[in-house]
GROMACS .gro file of C-alpha atoms in nm:
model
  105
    1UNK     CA    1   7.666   8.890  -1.649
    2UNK     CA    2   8.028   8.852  -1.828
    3UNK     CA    3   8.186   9.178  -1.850
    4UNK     CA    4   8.479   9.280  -2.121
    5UNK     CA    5   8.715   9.536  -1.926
    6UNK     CA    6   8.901   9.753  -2.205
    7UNK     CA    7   9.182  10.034  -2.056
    8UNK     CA    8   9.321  10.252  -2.299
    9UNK     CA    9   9.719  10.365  -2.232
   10UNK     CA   10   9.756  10.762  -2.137
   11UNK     CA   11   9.952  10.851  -2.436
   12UNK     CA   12  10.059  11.208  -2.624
   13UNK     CA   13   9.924  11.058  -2.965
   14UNK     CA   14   9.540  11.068  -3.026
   15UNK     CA   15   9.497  11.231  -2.659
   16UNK     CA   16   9.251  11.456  -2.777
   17UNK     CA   17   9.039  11.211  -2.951
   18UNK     CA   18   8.813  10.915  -2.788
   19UNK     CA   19   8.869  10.569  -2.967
   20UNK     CA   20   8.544  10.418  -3.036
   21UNK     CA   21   8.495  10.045  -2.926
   22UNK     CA   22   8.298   9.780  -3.087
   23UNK     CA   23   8.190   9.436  -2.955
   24UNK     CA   24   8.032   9.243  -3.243
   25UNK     CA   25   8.037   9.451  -3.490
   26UNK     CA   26   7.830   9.668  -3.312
   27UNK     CA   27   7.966  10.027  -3.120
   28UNK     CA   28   7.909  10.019  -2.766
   29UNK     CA   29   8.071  10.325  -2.637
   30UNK     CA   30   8.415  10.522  -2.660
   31UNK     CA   31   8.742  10.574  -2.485
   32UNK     CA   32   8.855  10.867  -2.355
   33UNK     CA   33   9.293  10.920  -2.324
   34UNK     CA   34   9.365  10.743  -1.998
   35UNK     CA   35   9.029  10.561  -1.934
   36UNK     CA   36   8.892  10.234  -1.894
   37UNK     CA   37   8.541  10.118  -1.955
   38UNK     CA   38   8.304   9.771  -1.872
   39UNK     CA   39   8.093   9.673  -2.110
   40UNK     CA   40   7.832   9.402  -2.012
   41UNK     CA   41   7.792   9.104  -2.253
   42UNK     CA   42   7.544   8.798  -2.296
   43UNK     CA   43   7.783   8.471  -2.245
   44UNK     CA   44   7.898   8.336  -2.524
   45UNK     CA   45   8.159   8.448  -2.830
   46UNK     CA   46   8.247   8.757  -2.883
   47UNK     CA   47   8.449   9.028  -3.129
   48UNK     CA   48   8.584   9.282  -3.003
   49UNK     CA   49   8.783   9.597  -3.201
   50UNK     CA   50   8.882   9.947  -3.131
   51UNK     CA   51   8.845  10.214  -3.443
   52UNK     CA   52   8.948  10.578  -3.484
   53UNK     CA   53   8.886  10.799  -3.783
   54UNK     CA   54   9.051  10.541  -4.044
   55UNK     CA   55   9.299  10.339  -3.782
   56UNK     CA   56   9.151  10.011  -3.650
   57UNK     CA   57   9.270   9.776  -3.411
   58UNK     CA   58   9.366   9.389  -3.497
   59UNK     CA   59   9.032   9.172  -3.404
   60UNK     CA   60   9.008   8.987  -3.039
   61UNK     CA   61   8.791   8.695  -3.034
   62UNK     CA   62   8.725   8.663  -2.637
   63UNK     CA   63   8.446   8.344  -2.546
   64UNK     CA   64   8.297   8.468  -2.200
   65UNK     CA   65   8.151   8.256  -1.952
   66UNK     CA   66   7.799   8.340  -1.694
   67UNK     CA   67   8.010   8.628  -1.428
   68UNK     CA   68   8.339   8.607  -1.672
   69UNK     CA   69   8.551   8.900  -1.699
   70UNK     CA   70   8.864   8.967  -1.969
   71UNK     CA   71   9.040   9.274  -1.941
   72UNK     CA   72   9.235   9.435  -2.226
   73UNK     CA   73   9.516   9.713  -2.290
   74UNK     CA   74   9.460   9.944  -2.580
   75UNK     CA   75   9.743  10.092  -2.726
   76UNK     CA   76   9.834  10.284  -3.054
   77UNK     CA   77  10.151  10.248  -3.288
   78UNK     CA   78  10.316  10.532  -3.111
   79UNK     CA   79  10.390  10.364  -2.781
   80UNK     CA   80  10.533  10.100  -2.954
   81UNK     CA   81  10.729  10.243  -3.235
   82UNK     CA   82  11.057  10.458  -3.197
   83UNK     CA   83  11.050  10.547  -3.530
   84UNK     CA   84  10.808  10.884  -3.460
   85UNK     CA   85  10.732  11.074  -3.772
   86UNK     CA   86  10.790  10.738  -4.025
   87UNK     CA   87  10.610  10.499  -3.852
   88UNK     CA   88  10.327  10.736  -3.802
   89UNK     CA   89  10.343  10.808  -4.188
   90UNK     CA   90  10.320  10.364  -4.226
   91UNK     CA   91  10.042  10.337  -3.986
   92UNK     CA   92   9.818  10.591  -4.116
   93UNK     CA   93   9.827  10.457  -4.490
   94UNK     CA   94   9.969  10.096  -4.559
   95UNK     CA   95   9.888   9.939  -4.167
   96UNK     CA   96   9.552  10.118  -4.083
   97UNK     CA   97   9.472   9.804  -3.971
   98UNK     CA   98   9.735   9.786  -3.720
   99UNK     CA   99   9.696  10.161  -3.591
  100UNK     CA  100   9.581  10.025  -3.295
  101UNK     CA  101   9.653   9.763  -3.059
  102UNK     CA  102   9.435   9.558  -2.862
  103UNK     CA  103   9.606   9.304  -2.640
  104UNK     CA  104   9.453   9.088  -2.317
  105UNK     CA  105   9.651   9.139  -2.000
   0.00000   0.00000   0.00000
């Protein structure tokens, strides 16, 4: 069965809280600081987006194969962003959207 790997980063932001993860709209399970978690899928296309409280993720489209695996990194604005307290101010009201960051690797 194809398999979606998603790790999310170990980072000081949002360590307390677990990101929940949805694959077609639908949640399948959450992320704790640090972790990484397999999700099993029926072949085929595929949505995938991480949400906390208000911050979402952008949206992956992944098509999966019969025994096809994609892993992913899951990060939030913080390990990108050297801008600390303004940048945190921008992503939690005008870029909610981009609060999180779901890339394949």
């Amino acid at each position: 069965m194809p398999q979606i790997e998603i790790t999310r980063s170990s980072e000081y932001a949002n360590r307390l809280r677990d990101i929940k993860i949805f694959i077609d709209d639908q949640h399948v399970g959450s992320l704790a600081n640090g972790k990484t978690a397999v999700f099993e899928v029926p072949e085929g296309n595929h949505t995938i987006q991480a949400k906390i409280d208000w911050g979402r993720s952008n949206i992956i489209e992944v098509n999966l194969e019969e025994n096809g695996k994609k892993a992913f990194r899951l990060t939030s604005f913080a390990k990108h962003n050297p801008l600390g307290t303004l940048a945190a101010i921008y992503y939690t009201t005008i870029a909610s959207d981009r609060y999180l960051r779901l890339e394949a690797y």
